[in-house]
Amino acid sequence: MTGEHLAARVAENIQAWEGWLASWEPPLNRARPRVCRKCTNSPLAAAAGFARDTPHQVVHALVSRMHRLIDAEVDMYTNEHLPLLQAELEGAAIWNSGGYDPGQGLDVEYDGVDHDAVEAPGAQPFLFTFAELQQAEKPEPALPRPPLTEAEKRQLKLEIDVADRQAASVGQELCFLLVEHQPGVRQAVKRFVDPQIEALLEQLSRNLEAPGN
């Protein structure tokens, strides 16, 4: 992917993110607390100019789009230049197919998020969770795959290293491109997110006031 084409794809994805952000609302349910590997200390989030207190959903939506761009570039590079790794990836996909994936078919903004909410204290327990469904529909363990020769193992390790360097290179280029979009990203957050957060804080403040005040 050329630099100009990658720049165009970044601009398109930021525009799509802004369209998603226009209909975003703060979630009413509590999510399960866990560290997001995509967003925590993400150079992509920093390059986009997000403030530390920006809601995680808002950050995650854009970071996930950038990760999709990186994955697409690495997939294309692997298909063209790394034949053994490509064959291994295709074989693994076929070998491990089947089962239920709660994230399959969802929009990119929800890549990698926990789809189960936290049960409210004192409330009736959930009849089921997505995690339980995924475990129940888990396919039988796959048969062992045909072993690689020692030469193939060495070659595969080299190709994995090349793919990792390609991913790092594309990620670095995306960071430079995102810096150029910082004003637009911050303006979108200011327009669509900040008023909703301020309204929630004002409502919370009113609810905490003692009766009669």
CSV table of C-alpha atoms in Angstrom, one decimal:
chain,number,residue,atom,x,y,z
A,1,MET,CA,0.0,0.0,0.0
A,2,THR,CA,1.5,3.3,-1.1
A,3,GLY,CA,1.8,6.2,1.3
A,4,GLU,CA,-0.8,8.2,-0.5
A,5,HIS,CA,-3.3,5.3,-0.5
A,6,LEU,CA,-2.7,4.7,3.2
A,7,ALA,CA,-3.3,8.3,3.9
A,8,ALA,CA,-6.5,8.2,2.0
A,9,ARG,CA,-7.6,5.1,3.9
A,10,VAL,CA,-6.9,6.8,7.2
A,11,ALA,CA,-8.9,9.8,6.2
A,12,GLU,CA,-11.8,7.6,5.1
A,13,ASN,CA,-11.8,5.6,8.4
A,14,ILE,CA,-11.7,8.8,10.5
A,15,GLN,CA,-14.6,10.1,8.6
A,16,ALA,CA,-16.5,6.8,9.2
A,17,TRP,CA,-15.5,7.0,12.9
A,18,GLU,CA,-17.0,10.5,13.1
A,19,GLY,CA,-20.2,9.2,11.6
A,20,TRP,CA,-20.4,6.5,14.2
A,21,LEU,CA,-19.5,9.0,16.9
A,22,ALA,CA,-22.5,11.2,15.9
A,23,SER,CA,-24.9,8.5,17.2
A,24,TRP,CA,-22.8,7.4,20.2
A,25,GLU,CA,-24.3,7.5,23.6
A,26,PRO,CA,-22.6,6.7,27.0
A,27,PRO,CA,-23.5,3.1,27.9
A,28,LEU,CA,-26.0,2.7,30.7
A,29,ASN,CA,-24.8,-0.8,31.8
A,30,ARG,CA,-21.5,-1.4,33.6
A,31,ALA,CA,-19.0,-3.3,31.5
A,32,ARG,CA,-16.8,-6.0,33.0
A,33,PRO,CA,-13.6,-4.3,34.2
A,34,ARG,CA,-10.6,-5.4,32.2
A,35,VAL,CA,-7.5,-3.9,30.6
A,36,CYS,CA,-8.0,-3.3,26.8
A,37,ARG,CA,-4.8,-4.5,25.1
A,38,LYS,CA,-5.5,-2.4,22.0
A,39,CYS,CA,-6.0,0.9,23.8
A,40,THR,CA,-3.8,0.8,26.9
A,41,ASN,CA,-0.7,2.9,26.2
A,42,SER,CA,-1.6,2.7,22.5
A,43,PRO,CA,0.7,4.9,20.3
A,44,LEU,CA,-2.3,5.1,17.9
A,45,ALA,CA,-4.5,6.7,20.6
A,46,ALA,CA,-1.8,9.1,21.6
A,47,ALA,CA,-1.1,10.1,18.0
A,48,ALA,CA,-4.9,10.7,17.4
A,49,GLY,CA,-4.7,13.3,20.3
A,50,PHE,CA,-7.2,11.7,22.7
A,51,ALA,CA,-7.3,13.2,26.2
A,52,ARG,CA,-6.8,10.8,29.1
A,53,ASP,CA,-10.4,11.1,30.2
A,54,THR,CA,-11.9,10.3,26.8
A,55,PRO,CA,-14.4,7.4,27.2
A,56,HIS,CA,-12.9,4.1,26.3
A,57,GLN,CA,-15.6,3.2,23.7
A,58,VAL,CA,-14.7,6.4,21.8
A,59,VAL,CA,-11.0,5.7,21.7
A,60,HIS,CA,-11.5,2.0,21.0
A,61,ALA,CA,-13.6,2.6,18.0
A,62,LEU,CA,-10.9,4.6,16.2
A,63,VAL,CA,-8.0,2.5,17.4
A,64,SER,CA,-9.8,-0.7,16.1
A,65,ARG,CA,-10.2,0.9,12.7
A,66,MET,CA,-6.5,1.6,12.6
A,67,HIS,CA,-5.7,-1.9,13.6
A,68,ARG,CA,-7.9,-3.2,10.8
A,69,LEU,CA,-5.8,-1.1,8.4
A,70,ILE,CA,-2.6,-2.6,9.8
A,71,ASP,CA,-4.0,-6.1,9.6
A,72,ALA,CA,-5.1,-5.6,6.0
A,73,GLU,CA,-1.6,-4.3,5.0
A,74,VAL,CA,0.2,-7.1,6.7
A,75,ASP,CA,-2.2,-9.7,5.2
A,76,MET,CA,-1.5,-8.3,1.7
A,77,TYR,CA,2.2,-8.3,2.3
A,78,THR,CA,2.1,-11.8,3.7
A,79,ASN,CA,0.1,-13.1,0.7
A,80,GLU,CA,2.6,-11.6,-1.7
A,81,HIS,CA,6.0,-12.2,-0.1
A,82,LEU,CA,5.7,-14.8,2.8
A,83,PRO,CA,4.4,-18.0,1.2
A,84,LEU,CA,5.1,-20.4,4.2
A,85,LEU,CA,3.5,-18.1,6.7
A,86,GLN,CA,0.5,-17.6,4.4
A,87,ALA,CA,0.1,-21.3,4.1
A,88,GLU,CA,0.3,-21.8,7.9
A,89,LEU,CA,-2.3,-19.1,8.5
A,90,GLU,CA,-4.7,-20.5,5.9
A,91,GLY,CA,-4.3,-24.0,7.4
A,92,ALA,CA,-4.8,-22.8,10.9
A,93,ALA,CA,-8.0,-21.0,9.9
A,94,ILE,CA,-9.4,-24.2,8.4
A,95,TRP,CA,-8.2,-26.4,11.2
A,96,ASN,CA,-9.7,-24.3,13.9
A,97,SER,CA,-12.9,-23.3,12.2
A,98,GLY,CA,-16.3,-23.8,13.8
A,99,GLY,CA,-17.9,-22.9,17.1
A,100,TYR,CA,-19.7,-19.7,18.2
A,101,ASP,CA,-18.0,-16.3,18.1
A,102,PRO,CA,-20.1,-13.5,19.7
A,103,GLY,CA,-18.0,-10.9,17.9
A,104,GLN,CA,-18.5,-12.3,14.5
A,105,GLY,CA,-20.3,-9.9,12.1
A,106,LEU,CA,-20.2,-6.9,14.5
A,107,ASP,CA,-19.0,-3.5,13.3
A,108,VAL,CA,-15.3,-2.8,13.6
A,109,GLU,CA,-16.0,-0.4,16.6
A,110,TYR,CA,-16.7,-3.5,18.7
A,111,ASP,CA,-13.6,-5.5,17.8
A,112,GLY,CA,-12.1,-7.0,21.0
A,113,VAL,CA,-14.7,-5.6,23.4
A,114,ASP,CA,-16.3,-7.7,26.2
A,115,HIS,CA,-19.9,-8.3,25.1
A,116,ASP,CA,-21.2,-9.3,28.5
A,117,ALA,CA,-22.4,-6.7,31.0
A,118,VAL,CA,-21.9,-6.9,34.8
A,119,GLU,CA,-24.9,-8.1,36.8
A,120,ALA,CA,-26.3,-5.4,39.0
A,121,PRO,CA,-26.1,-6.1,42.8
A,122,GLY,CA,-29.3,-7.7,43.9
A,123,ALA,CA,-30.7,-8.2,40.4
A,124,GLN,CA,-31.8,-11.5,38.9
A,125,PRO,CA,-28.8,-13.3,37.4
A,126,PHE,CA,-28.5,-13.5,33.6
A,127,LEU,CA,-30.0,-16.6,32.1
A,128,PHE,CA,-26.8,-16.9,30.1
A,129,THR,CA,-23.8,-14.9,29.0
A,130,PHE,CA,-22.1,-14.7,25.6
A,131,ALA,CA,-19.0,-16.2,27.2
A,132,GLU,CA,-21.0,-19.2,28.4
A,133,LEU,CA,-22.5,-19.7,24.9
A,134,GLN,CA,-19.1,-19.5,23.3
A,135,GLN,CA,-17.8,-22.2,25.7
A,136,ALA,CA,-20.8,-24.4,25.2
A,137,GLU,CA,-20.5,-24.2,21.4
A,138,LYS,CA,-16.7,-24.7,21.4
A,139,PRO,CA,-15.8,-27.3,18.8
A,140,GLU,CA,-14.0,-30.5,19.6
A,141,PRO,CA,-10.2,-30.1,19.8
A,142,ALA,CA,-8.6,-30.1,16.4
A,143,LEU,CA,-6.4,-33.0,15.4
A,144,PRO,CA,-2.6,-32.3,15.5
A,145,ARG,CA,-1.5,-30.5,12.4
A,146,PRO,CA,1.2,-32.1,10.2
A,147,PRO,CA,4.6,-31.3,11.7
A,148,LEU,CA,7.0,-28.9,10.0
A,149,THR,CA,10.5,-29.9,9.1
A,150,GLU,CA,13.4,-28.2,10.8
A,151,ALA,CA,14.1,-26.1,7.7
A,152,GLU,CA,10.4,-25.1,7.5
A,153,LYS,CA,10.4,-24.1,11.2
A,154,ARG,CA,13.5,-21.8,10.6
A,155,GLN,CA,11.9,-20.3,7.5
A,156,LEU,CA,8.6,-19.8,9.3
A,157,LYS,CA,10.3,-18.0,12.2
A,158,LEU,CA,12.1,-15.7,9.7
A,159,GLU,CA,8.8,-14.9,7.9
A,160,ILE,CA,7.0,-14.2,11.2
A,161,ASP,CA,9.8,-11.7,12.1
A,162,VAL,CA,9.4,-10.0,8.7
A,163,ALA,CA,5.6,-9.8,9.2
A,164,ASP,CA,6.1,-8.3,12.6
A,165,ARG,CA,8.5,-5.7,11.2
A,166,GLN,CA,6.0,-4.9,8.5
A,167,ALA,CA,3.2,-4.4,11.0
A,168,ALA,CA,5.4,-2.1,13.1
A,169,SER,CA,6.4,-0.1,10.0
A,170,VAL,CA,2.7,0.4,9.0
A,171,GLY,CA,1.7,1.2,12.6
A,172,GLN,CA,4.4,3.9,12.7
A,173,GLU,CA,3.3,5.4,9.4
A,174,LEU,CA,-0.3,5.4,10.7
A,175,CYS,CA,0.8,7.3,13.8
A,176,PHE,CA,2.4,10.1,11.7
A,177,LEU,CA,-0.8,10.3,9.6
A,178,LEU,CA,-3.0,10.4,12.7
A,179,VAL,CA,-1.1,13.4,14.1
A,180,GLU,CA,-2.2,15.4,11.1
A,181,HIS,CA,-5.8,14.6,12.0
A,182,GLN,CA,-5.6,15.6,15.7
A,183,PRO,CA,-7.5,18.8,15.3
A,184,GLY,CA,-10.4,17.0,13.6
A,185,VAL,CA,-10.4,14.2,16.1
A,186,ARG,CA,-10.5,16.6,19.1
A,187,GLN,CA,-13.2,18.7,17.5
A,188,ALA,CA,-15.4,15.6,17.0
A,189,VAL,CA,-14.9,14.6,20.6
A,190,LYS,CA,-15.7,18.1,21.7
A,191,ARG,CA,-18.9,18.2,19.6
A,192,PHE,CA,-20.4,14.8,20.1
A,193,VAL,CA,-18.9,13.4,23.4
A,194,ASP,CA,-18.2,16.3,25.8
A,195,PRO,CA,-21.8,17.6,26.0
A,196,GLN,CA,-23.1,14.1,26.9
A,197,ILE,CA,-20.5,13.6,29.6
A,198,GLU,CA,-21.2,17.1,31.0
A,199,ALA,CA,-24.9,16.3,31.1
A,200,LEU,CA,-24.3,13.0,32.9
A,201,LEU,CA,-22.1,14.7,35.5
A,202,GLU,CA,-24.7,17.4,36.0
A,203,GLN,CA,-27.4,14.8,36.5
A,204,LEU,CA,-25.2,12.8,38.9
A,205,SER,CA,-24.6,16.0,40.9
A,206,ARG,CA,-28.3,16.7,41.2
A,207,ASN,CA,-29.0,13.2,42.3
A,208,LEU,CA,-26.4,13.4,45.0
A,209,GLU,CA,-27.8,16.6,46.5
A,210,ALA,CA,-29.6,16.2,49.8
A,211,PRO,CA,-33.4,16.6,49.7
A,212,GLY,CA,-34.5,20.1,50.3
A,213,ASN,CA,-31.3,21.8,49.1
